[in-house]
Structures are given as C-alpha cells and as structure tokens.
mmCIF file of C-alpha atoms in Angstrom:
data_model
loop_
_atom_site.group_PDB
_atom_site.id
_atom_site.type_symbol
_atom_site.label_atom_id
_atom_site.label_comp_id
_atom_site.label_asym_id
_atom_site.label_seq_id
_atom_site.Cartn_x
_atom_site.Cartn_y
_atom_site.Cartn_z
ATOM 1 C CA UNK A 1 0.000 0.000 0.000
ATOM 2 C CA UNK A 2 1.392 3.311 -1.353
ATOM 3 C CA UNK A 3 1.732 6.370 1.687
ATOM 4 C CA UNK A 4 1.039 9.649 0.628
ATOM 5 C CA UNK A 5 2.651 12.293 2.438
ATOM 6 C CA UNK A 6 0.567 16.020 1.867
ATOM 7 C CA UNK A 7 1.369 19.260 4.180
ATOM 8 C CA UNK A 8 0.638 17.376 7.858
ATOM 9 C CA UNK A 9 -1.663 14.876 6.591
ATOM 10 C CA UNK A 10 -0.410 10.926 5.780
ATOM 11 C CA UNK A 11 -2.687 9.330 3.989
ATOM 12 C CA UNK A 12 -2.947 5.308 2.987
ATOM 13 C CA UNK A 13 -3.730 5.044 -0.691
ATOM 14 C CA UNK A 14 -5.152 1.639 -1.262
ATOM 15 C CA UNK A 15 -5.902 2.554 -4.991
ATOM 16 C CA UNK A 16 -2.695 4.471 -5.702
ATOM 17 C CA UNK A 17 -0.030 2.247 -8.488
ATOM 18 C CA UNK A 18 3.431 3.752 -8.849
ATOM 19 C CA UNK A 19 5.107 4.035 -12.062
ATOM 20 C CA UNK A 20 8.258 5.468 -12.435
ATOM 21 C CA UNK A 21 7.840 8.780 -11.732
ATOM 22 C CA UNK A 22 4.458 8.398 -12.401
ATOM 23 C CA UNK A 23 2.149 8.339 -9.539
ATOM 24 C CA UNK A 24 -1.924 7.374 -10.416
ATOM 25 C CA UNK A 25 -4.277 7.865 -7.459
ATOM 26 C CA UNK A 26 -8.470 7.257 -7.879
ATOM 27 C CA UNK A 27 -9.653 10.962 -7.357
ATOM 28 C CA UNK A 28 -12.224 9.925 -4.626
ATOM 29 C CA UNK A 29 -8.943 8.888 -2.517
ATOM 30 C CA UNK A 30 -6.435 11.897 -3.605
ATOM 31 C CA UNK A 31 -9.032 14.432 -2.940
ATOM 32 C CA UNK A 32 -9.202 12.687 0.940
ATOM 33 C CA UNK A 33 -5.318 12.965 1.448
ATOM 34 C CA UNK A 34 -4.661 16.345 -0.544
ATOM 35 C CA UNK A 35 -7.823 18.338 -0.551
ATOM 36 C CA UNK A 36 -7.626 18.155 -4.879
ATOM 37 C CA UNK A 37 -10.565 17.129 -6.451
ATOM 38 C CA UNK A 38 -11.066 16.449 -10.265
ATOM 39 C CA UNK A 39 -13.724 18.930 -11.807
ATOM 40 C CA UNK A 40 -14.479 19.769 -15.320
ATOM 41 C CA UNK A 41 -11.918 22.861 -15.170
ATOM 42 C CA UNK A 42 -9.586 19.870 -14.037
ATOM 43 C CA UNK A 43 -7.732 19.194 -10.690
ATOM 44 C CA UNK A 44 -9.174 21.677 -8.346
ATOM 45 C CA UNK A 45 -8.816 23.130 -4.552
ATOM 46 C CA UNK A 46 -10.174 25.606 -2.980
ATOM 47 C CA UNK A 47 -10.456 28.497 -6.049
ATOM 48 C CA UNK A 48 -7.423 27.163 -7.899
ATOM 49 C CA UNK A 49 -7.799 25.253 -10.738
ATOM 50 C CA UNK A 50 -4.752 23.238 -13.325
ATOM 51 C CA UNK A 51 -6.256 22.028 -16.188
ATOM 52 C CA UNK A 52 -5.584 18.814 -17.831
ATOM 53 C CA UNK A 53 -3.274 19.558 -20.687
ATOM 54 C CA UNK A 54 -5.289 18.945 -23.789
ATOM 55 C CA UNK A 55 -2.487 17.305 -26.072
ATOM 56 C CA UNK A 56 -1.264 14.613 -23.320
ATOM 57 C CA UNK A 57 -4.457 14.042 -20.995
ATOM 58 C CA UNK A 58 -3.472 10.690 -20.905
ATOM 59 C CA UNK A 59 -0.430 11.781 -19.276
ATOM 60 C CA UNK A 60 -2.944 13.097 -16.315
ATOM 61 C CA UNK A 61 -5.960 11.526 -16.414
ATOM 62 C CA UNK A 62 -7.221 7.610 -17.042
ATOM 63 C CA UNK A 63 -10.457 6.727 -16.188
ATOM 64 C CA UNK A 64 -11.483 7.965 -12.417
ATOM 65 C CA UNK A 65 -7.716 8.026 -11.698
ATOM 66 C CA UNK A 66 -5.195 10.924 -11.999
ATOM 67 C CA UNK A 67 -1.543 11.106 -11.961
ATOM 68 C CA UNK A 68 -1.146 13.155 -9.339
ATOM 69 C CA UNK A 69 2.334 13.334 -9.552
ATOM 70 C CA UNK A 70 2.519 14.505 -13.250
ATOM 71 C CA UNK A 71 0.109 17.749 -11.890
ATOM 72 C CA UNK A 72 2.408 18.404 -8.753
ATOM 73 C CA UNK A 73 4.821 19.301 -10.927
ATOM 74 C CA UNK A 74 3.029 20.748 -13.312
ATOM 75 C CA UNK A 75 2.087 23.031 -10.432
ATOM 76 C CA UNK A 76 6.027 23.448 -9.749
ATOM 77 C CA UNK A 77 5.796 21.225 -6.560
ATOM 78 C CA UNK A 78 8.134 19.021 -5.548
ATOM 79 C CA UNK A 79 7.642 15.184 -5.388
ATOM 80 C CA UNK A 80 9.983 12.894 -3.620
ATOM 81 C CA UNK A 81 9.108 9.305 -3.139
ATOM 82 C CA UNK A 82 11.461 6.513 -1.223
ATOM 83 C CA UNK A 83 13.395 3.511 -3.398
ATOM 84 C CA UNK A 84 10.528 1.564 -3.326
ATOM 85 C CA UNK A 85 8.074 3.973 -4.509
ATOM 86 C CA UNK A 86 6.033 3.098 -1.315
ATOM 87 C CA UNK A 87 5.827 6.204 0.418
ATOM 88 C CA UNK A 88 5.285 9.408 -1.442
ATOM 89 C CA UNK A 89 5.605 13.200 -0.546
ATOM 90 C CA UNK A 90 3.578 15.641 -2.616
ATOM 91 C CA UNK A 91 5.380 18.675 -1.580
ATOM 92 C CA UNK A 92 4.422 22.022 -1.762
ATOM 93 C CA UNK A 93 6.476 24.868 -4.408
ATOM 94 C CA UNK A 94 8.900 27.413 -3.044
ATOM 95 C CA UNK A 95 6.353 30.126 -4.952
ATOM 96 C CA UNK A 96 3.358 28.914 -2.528
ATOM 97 C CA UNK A 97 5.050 29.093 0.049
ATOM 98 C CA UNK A 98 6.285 32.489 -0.796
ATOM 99 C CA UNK A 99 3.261 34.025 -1.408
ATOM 100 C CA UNK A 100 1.460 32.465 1.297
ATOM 101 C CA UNK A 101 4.102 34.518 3.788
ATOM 102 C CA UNK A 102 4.068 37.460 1.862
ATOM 103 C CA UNK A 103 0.549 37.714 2.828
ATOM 104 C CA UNK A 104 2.093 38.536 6.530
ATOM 105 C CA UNK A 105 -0.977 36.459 7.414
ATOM 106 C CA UNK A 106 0.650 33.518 9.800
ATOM 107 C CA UNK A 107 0.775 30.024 7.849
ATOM 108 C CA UNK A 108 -1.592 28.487 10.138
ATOM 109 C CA UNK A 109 -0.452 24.491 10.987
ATOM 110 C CA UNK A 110 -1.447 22.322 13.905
ATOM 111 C CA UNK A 111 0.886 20.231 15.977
ATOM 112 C CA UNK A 112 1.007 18.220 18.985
ATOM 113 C CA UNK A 113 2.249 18.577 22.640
ATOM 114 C CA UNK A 114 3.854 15.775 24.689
ATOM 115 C CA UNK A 115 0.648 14.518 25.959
ATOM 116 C CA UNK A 116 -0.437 13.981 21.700
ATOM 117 C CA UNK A 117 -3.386 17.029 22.562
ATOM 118 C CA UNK A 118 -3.073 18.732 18.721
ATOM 119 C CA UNK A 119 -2.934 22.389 18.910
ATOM 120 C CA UNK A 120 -3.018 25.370 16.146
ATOM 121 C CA UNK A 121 -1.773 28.697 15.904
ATOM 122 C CA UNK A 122 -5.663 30.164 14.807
ATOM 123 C CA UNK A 123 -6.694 28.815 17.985
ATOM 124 C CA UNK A 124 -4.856 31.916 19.528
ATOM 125 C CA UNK A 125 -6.276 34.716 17.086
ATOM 126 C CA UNK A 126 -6.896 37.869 18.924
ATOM 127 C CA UNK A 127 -3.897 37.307 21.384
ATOM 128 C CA UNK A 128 -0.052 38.387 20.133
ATOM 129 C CA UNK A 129 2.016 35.236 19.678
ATOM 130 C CA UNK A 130 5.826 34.800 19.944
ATOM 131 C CA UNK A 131 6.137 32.090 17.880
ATOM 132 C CA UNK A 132 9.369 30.527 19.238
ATOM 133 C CA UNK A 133 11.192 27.217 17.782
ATOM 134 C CA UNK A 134 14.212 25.670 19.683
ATOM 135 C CA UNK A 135 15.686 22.132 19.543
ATOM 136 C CA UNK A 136 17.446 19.588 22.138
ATOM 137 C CA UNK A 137 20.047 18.878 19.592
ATOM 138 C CA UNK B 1 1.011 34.204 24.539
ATOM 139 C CA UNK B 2 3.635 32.026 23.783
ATOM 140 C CA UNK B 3 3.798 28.977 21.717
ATOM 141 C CA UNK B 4 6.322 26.851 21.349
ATOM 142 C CA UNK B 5 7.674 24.365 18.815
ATOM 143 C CA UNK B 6 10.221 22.087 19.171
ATOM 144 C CA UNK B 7 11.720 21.158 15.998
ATOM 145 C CA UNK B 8 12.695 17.490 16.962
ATOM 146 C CA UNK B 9 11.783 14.371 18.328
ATOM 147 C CA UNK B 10 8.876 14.140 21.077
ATOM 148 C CA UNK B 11 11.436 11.512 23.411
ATOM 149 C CA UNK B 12 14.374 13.932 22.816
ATOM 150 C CA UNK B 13 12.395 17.139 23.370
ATOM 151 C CA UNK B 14 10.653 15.890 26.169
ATOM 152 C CA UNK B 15 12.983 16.244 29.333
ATOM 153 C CA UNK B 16 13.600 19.488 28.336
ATOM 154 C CA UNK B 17 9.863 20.510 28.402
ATOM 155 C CA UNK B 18 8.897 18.387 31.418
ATOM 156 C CA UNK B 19 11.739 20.269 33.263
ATOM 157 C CA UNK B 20 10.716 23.988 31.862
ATOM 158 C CA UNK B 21 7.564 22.773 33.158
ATOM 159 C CA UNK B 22 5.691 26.068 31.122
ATOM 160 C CA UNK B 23 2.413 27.187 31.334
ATOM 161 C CA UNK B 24 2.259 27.833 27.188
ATOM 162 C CA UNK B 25 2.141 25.156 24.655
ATOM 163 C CA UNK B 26 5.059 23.128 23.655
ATOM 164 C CA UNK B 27 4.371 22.065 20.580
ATOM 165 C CA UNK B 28 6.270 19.104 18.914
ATOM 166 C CA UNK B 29 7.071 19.035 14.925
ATOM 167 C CA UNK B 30 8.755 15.871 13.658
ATOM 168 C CA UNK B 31 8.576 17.063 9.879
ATOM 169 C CA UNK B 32 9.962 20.418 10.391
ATOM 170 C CA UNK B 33 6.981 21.573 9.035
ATOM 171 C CA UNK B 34 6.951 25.050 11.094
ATOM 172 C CA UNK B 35 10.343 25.208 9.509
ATOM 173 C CA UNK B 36 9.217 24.673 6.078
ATOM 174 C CA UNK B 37 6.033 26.915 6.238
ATOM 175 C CA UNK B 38 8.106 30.100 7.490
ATOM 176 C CA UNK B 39 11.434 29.359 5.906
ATOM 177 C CA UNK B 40 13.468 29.137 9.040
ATOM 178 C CA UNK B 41 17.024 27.040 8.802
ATOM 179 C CA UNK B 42 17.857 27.254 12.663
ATOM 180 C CA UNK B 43 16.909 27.265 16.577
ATOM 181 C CA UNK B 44 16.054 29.751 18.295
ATOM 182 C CA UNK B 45 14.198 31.650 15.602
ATOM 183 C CA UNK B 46 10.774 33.472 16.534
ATOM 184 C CA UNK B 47 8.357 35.320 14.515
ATOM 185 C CA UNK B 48 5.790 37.659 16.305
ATOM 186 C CA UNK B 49 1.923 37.674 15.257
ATOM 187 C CA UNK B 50 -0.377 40.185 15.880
ATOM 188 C CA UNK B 51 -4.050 40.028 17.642
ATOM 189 C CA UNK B 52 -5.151 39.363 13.781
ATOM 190 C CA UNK B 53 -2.890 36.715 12.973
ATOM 191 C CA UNK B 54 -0.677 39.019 11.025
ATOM 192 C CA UNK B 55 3.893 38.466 10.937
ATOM 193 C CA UNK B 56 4.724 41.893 12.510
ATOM 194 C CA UNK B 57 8.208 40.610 12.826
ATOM 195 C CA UNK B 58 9.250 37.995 10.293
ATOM 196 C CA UNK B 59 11.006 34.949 11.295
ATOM 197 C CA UNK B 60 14.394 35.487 12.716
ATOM 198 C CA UNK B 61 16.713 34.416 15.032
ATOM 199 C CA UNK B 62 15.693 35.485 18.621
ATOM 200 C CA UNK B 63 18.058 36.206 20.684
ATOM 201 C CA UNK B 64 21.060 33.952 20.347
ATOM 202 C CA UNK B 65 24.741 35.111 19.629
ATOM 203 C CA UNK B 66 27.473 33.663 17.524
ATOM 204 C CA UNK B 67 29.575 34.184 20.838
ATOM 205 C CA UNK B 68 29.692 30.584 21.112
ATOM 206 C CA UNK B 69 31.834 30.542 18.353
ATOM 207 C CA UNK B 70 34.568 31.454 20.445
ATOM 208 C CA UNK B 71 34.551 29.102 22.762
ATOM 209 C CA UNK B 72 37.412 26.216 24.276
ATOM 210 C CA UNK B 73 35.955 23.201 22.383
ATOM 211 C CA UNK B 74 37.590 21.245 24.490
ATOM 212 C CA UNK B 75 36.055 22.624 27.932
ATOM 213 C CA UNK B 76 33.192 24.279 26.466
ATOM 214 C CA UNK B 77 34.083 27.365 28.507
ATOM 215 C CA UNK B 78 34.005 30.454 27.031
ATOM 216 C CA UNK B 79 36.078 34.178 28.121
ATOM 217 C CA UNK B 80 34.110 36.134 30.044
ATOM 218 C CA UNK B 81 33.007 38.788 27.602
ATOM 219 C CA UNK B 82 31.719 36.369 25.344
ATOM 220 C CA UNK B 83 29.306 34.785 28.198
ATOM 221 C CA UNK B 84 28.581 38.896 28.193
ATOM 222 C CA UNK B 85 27.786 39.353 24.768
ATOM 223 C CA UNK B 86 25.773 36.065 24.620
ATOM 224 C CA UNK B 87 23.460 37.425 27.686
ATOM 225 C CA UNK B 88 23.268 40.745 26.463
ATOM 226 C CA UNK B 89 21.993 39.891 23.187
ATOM 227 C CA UNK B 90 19.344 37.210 25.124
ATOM 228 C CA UNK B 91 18.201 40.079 27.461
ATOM 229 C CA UNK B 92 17.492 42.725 24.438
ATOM 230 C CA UNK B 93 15.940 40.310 22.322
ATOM 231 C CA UNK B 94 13.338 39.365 25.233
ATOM 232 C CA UNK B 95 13.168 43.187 26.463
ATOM 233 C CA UNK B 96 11.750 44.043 22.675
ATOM 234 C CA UNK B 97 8.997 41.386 23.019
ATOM 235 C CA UNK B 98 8.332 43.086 26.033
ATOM 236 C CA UNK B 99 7.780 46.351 24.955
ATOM 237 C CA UNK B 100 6.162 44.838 22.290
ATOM 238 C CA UNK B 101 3.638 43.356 24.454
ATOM 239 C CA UNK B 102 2.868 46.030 26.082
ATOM 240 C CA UNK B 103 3.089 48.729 23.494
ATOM 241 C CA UNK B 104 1.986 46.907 20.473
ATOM 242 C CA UNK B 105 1.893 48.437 17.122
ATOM 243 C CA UNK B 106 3.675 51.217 19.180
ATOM 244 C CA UNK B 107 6.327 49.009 20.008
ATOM 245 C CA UNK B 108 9.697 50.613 17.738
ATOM 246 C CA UNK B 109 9.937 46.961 17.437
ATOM 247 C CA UNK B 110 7.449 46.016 15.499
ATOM 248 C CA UNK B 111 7.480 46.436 11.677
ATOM 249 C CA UNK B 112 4.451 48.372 9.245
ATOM 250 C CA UNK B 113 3.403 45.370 6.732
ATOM 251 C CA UNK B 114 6.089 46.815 3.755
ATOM 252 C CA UNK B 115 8.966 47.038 6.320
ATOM 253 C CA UNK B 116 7.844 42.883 7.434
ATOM 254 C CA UNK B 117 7.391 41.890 3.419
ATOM 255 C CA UNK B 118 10.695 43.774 2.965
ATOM 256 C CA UNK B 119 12.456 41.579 6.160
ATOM 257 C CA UNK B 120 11.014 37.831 4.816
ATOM 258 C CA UNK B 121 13.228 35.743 4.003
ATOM 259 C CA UNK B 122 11.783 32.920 1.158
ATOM 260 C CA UNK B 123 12.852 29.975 -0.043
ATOM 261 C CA UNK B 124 13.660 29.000 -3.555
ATOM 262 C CA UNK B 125 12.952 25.583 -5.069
ATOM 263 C CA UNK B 126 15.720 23.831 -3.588
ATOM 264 C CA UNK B 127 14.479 24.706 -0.400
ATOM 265 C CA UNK B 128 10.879 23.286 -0.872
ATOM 266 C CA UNK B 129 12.354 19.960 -2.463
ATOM 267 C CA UNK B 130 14.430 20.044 0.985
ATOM 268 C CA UNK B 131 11.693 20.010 2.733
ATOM 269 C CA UNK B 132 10.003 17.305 0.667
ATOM 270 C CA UNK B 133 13.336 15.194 1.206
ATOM 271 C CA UNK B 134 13.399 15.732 4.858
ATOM 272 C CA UNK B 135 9.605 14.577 5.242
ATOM 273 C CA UNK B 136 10.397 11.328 3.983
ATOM 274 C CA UNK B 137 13.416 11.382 5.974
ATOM 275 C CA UNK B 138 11.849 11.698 9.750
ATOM 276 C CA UNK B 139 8.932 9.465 8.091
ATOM 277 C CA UNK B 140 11.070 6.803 7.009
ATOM 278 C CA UNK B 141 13.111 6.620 9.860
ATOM 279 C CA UNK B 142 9.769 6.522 12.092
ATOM 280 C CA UNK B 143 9.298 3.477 10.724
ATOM 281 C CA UNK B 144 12.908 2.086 10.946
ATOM 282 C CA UNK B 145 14.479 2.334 8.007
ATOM 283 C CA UNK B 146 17.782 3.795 9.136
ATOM 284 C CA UNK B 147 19.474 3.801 5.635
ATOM 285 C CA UNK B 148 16.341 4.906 3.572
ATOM 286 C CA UNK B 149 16.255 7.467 5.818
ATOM 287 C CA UNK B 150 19.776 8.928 5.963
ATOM 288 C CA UNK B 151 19.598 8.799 1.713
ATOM 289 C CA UNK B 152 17.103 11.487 2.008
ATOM 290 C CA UNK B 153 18.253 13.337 4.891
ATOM 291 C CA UNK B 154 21.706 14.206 2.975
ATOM 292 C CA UNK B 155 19.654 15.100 -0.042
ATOM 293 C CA UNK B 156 17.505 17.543 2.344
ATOM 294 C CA UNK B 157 20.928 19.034 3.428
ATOM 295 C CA UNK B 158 22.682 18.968 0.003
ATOM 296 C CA UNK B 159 19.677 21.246 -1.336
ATOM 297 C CA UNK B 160 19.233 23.257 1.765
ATOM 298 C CA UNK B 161 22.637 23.772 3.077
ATOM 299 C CA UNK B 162 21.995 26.701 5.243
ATOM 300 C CA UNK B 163 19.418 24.658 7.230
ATOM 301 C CA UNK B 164 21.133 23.934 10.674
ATOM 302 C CA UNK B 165 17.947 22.655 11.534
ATOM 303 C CA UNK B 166 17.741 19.880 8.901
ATOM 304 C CA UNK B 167 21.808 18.750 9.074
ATOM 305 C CA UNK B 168 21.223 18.814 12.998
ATOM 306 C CA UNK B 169 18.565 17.079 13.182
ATOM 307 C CA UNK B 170 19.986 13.799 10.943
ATOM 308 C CA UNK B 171 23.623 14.124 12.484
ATOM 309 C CA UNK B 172 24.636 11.606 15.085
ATOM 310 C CA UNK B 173 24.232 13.269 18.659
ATOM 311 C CA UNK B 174 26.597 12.706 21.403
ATOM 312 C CA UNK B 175 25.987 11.309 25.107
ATOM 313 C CA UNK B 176 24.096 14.673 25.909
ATOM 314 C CA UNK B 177 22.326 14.555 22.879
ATOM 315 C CA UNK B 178 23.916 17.432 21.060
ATOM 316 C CA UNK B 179 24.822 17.237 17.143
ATOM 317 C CA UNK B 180 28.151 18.892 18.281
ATOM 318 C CA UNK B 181 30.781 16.708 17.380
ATOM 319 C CA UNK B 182 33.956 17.491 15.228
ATOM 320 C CA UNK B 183 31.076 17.350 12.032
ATOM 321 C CA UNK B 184 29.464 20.067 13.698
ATOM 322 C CA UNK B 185 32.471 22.354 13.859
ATOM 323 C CA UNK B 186 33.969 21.696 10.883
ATOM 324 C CA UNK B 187 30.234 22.859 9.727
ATOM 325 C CA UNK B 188 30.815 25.688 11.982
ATOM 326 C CA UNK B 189 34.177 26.420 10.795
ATOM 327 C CA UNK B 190 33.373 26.363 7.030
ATOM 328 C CA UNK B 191 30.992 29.476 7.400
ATOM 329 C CA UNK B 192 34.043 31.314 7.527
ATOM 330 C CA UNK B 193 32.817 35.038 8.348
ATOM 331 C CA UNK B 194 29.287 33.997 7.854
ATOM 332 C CA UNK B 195 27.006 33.673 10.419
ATOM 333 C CA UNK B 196 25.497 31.091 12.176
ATOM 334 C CA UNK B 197 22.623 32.855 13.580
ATOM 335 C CA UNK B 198 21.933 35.430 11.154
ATOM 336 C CA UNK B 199 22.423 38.909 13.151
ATOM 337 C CA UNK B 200 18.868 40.934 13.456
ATOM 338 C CA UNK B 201 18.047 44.393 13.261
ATOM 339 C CA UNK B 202 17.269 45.198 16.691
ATOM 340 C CA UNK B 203 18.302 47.951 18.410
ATOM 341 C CA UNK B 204 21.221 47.120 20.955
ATOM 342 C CA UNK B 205 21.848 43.526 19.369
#
C-alpha cells in the first residue's frame, strides 16, 4: 500500500499504483489525502484550478484516476518518493510558500504537545504570539 | 502568549519541556513543518503575530549570539566577555517582546506590513524539495528504516545547506544529545565570516 505524504496529513492510498515517476491515485482517494478534487476545469482546490493539458491528458488523467504526480509538478511542486516507490511526498512549491508569507498572514499548521493534545496557531487569534522554535540537539 | 515548537523528536524534546515545566504550549514538529512553512534554517528563531494573525516581525533568530563561536571546544568554557555578549543579546531580544507586548503596534519593534514583506526571508525551489526530502526522511526513519532514511536526509541538506535545523537534526548526537561533534564544527568552521545565527536588526543587538 502506497503512503502519501501532503502538508501534515499521511494518507494510505489503497488505490494508488506507482510508475516510475508516475504516480496514479483514484480521485475519490487523492481528494481525501490532498484536498484536490477532479472537476471539469480539471484538478481543483479551494479556487485554484490546473487544467488537464489537452495534447497529453493521458499523461494526467485515465479513467477515475489521476496522476497526481505529473500535476504536482506541473504546479512546480516538488515530489519525492522513497526507493521503493512506497511512500510518497507531494510537496508544496517554493512560490506557494512564498506568497502564502508574503501575505504577513501567519501560515496556520497544527501540531502536537507531549501529551499527543493537537494544537493550532488560529486557535490563539486575537492574542499576540511569539512564535518561538528551539531544539534539544 | 507564547507557543512553542520544538523542531525534533517528542522523546528527545521531552525532558527538556517536562523540566521547563511552562504554562504555554510546547508544541512538537517531527517534519519540520513550522520550519518549512516560514522558511526558518535554525533554533532559536521566533516570529511575532499580531491580535489578527498578522507576521509583525518575520522569522528570525531570537536572541542567540554567535559568541559561542569562540569558545574552548575542548572545555566548552568560554572568556568572560563572550558569556557577556551572549546574555546581552538574550536580554534585548526578550526586552523588545516586552515592549512589544505592552506597546503593540507602538512598540519601535514592530514592523508596518512593507517594512515585514521587505524583512522575509523565502525559499527557492531547492528549499521546498528540501523540505520534501526531509519529510520522507523523519517518516522513514519513524518506521525504521535507518538507511532509507539517511539517503534522504543528505539530499535535504545537500539542497538546503543553510538549514542547521535539517543537518542537525539527521547528524549523530553525542551522550548529551547534542549534534556537536567534530562534524558540527567543521560545519561551523566552514561558514568562515558567515554567520550562524543570522544577526537581526534590533536595536542594541
């Protein structure tokens, strides 16, 4: 079974098939680990839309699944994925990220504390936050 | 409020939190993901968010020196004056976020929204792929595969070379659990009269 590793979320892909650098996922289960959904404009989240190139669909698209490795970096994302092609990380593109911060609004993520209680950084909107990062090592 | 997150591994991270015993959240992220949202390479580094959820100081290191740098790597001591500069630098850095707290958008220390754009740092697509690498690193190695793991962890660091926080991370730690071996200060050493915490621009530091 193929892992697909998204932003936070790790998802177990029982229809995803590896193929060289080829990675085909049904759409039900790609739009559960990424939030990307096929729609007529093509592979779609939130207000964002790629479209399936017309001269090499087949490249993209087969039946109800979708390559979604071939539109990650279309979208200039990066995709790593182990020697075994088992476990898969659908990265997200230096440009995203970029834009996202030059927003100033705080990437929001959510994380959890020793005791595995998950907690955000939008869960403390309307306070100030010192967001502070340190390390044992 | 404070929130923090440890970039590391809940059983190394945890004595130190159990012994800070804080009130605020210690947060624990595996993946580096903080890291990889924000586009910070090393520990400390803080960014401050407003009331609205807006960067009013971008990411940056907070409140560590180079001093360090100086030190008998042998003893671990260090002269006088650099114990001196390394305090003085701590106790500006938390006097801002002070003032800060209390003053807010009065605070000299916090930036207007063209002064914070101007101050990000972003990453380029070496970076991200980093990133993507060092996922599968810390999620391959979760899962015990050592060598899998350490295959993408030097491709992290060969992309992202200024990332202490990804070549720390994967390097082997001593008894104390510090990735400061002769590795580390050779790394140190090769920076040459580059920094290894980036210097801010803060009054007094």
């Amino acid at each position: 079974m193929i892992t697909v590793l998204y932003e936070q979320s790790q998802t177990h892909c029982a229809t995803a098939r590896a193929a060289g650098e080829d990675l085909w996922i049904g759409t039900h289960e790609l739009e559960t680990a990424t939030g990307w959904s096929m729609k007529p404009q093509g592979l779609c989240r939130l207000d964002v839309c790629v479209p399936v190139p017309a001269s090499q669909a087949e490249d993209y698209v087969a039946g109800d699944a979708v390559n979604a490795a071939a539109f990650w970096r279309r979208m200039g994302n990066p995709v790593v994925h182990d020697g075994a092609r088992e476990v898969w990380v659908l990265g997200t593109s230096a440009s995203h990220r970029g834009v996202s911060l030059q927003s100033l609004e705080a990437p929001d993520f959510a994380l959890p504390d020793l005791g595995g209680v998950t907690h955000t950084l939008s869960e403390h909107r309307g306070k100030k936050v010192l967001l502070a990062t340190w390390a044992s090592w | 409020m404070v929130v923090t997150v440890a970039m590391d591994v809940p059983e190394a991270a945890r004595p130190w939190i159990e012994a800070a015993n804080p009130t605020y959240p210690c947060l624990i992220d595996r993946s580096h993901h903080v890291a990889d949202l924000y586009n910070m390479v090393n520990v400390p580094q803080a960014t401050w968010i407003d009331e609205a959820g807006h960067i009013v100081r971008p990411p940056e290191n907070a409140g560590s020196s180079d001093a360090f740098r100086q030190m008998d790597r042998v003893t671990k001591q260090m002269a006088p004056e650099q114990v001196a500069e390394r305090e003085r630098t701590k106790k500006t850095y938390i006097a801002a976020v002070r003032d800060w707290v209390l003053k807010g958008p009065a605070s000299e220390f916090v930036y207007d929204a063209a002064s914070a754009r101007a101050r990000l740092s972003l990453p380029d697509a070496a970076i991200a792929e980093a990133h993507a690498h060092f996922r599968l690193a810390q999620h391959l190695l979760g899962r015990g595969k050592r060598d899998a793991a350490a295959e993408h962890f030097s491709h992290a660091s060969r992309l992202h070379p200024d990332s202490w926080c990804i070549w720390r991370q994967a390097a082997q730690k001593d008894a104390s659990g510090l990735a400061a071996g002769p590795e580390f200060w050779a790394r140190v050493d090769a920076l040459g009269d580059r920094p290894y915490h980036r210097p801010i621009d803060m009054k007094g530091i």
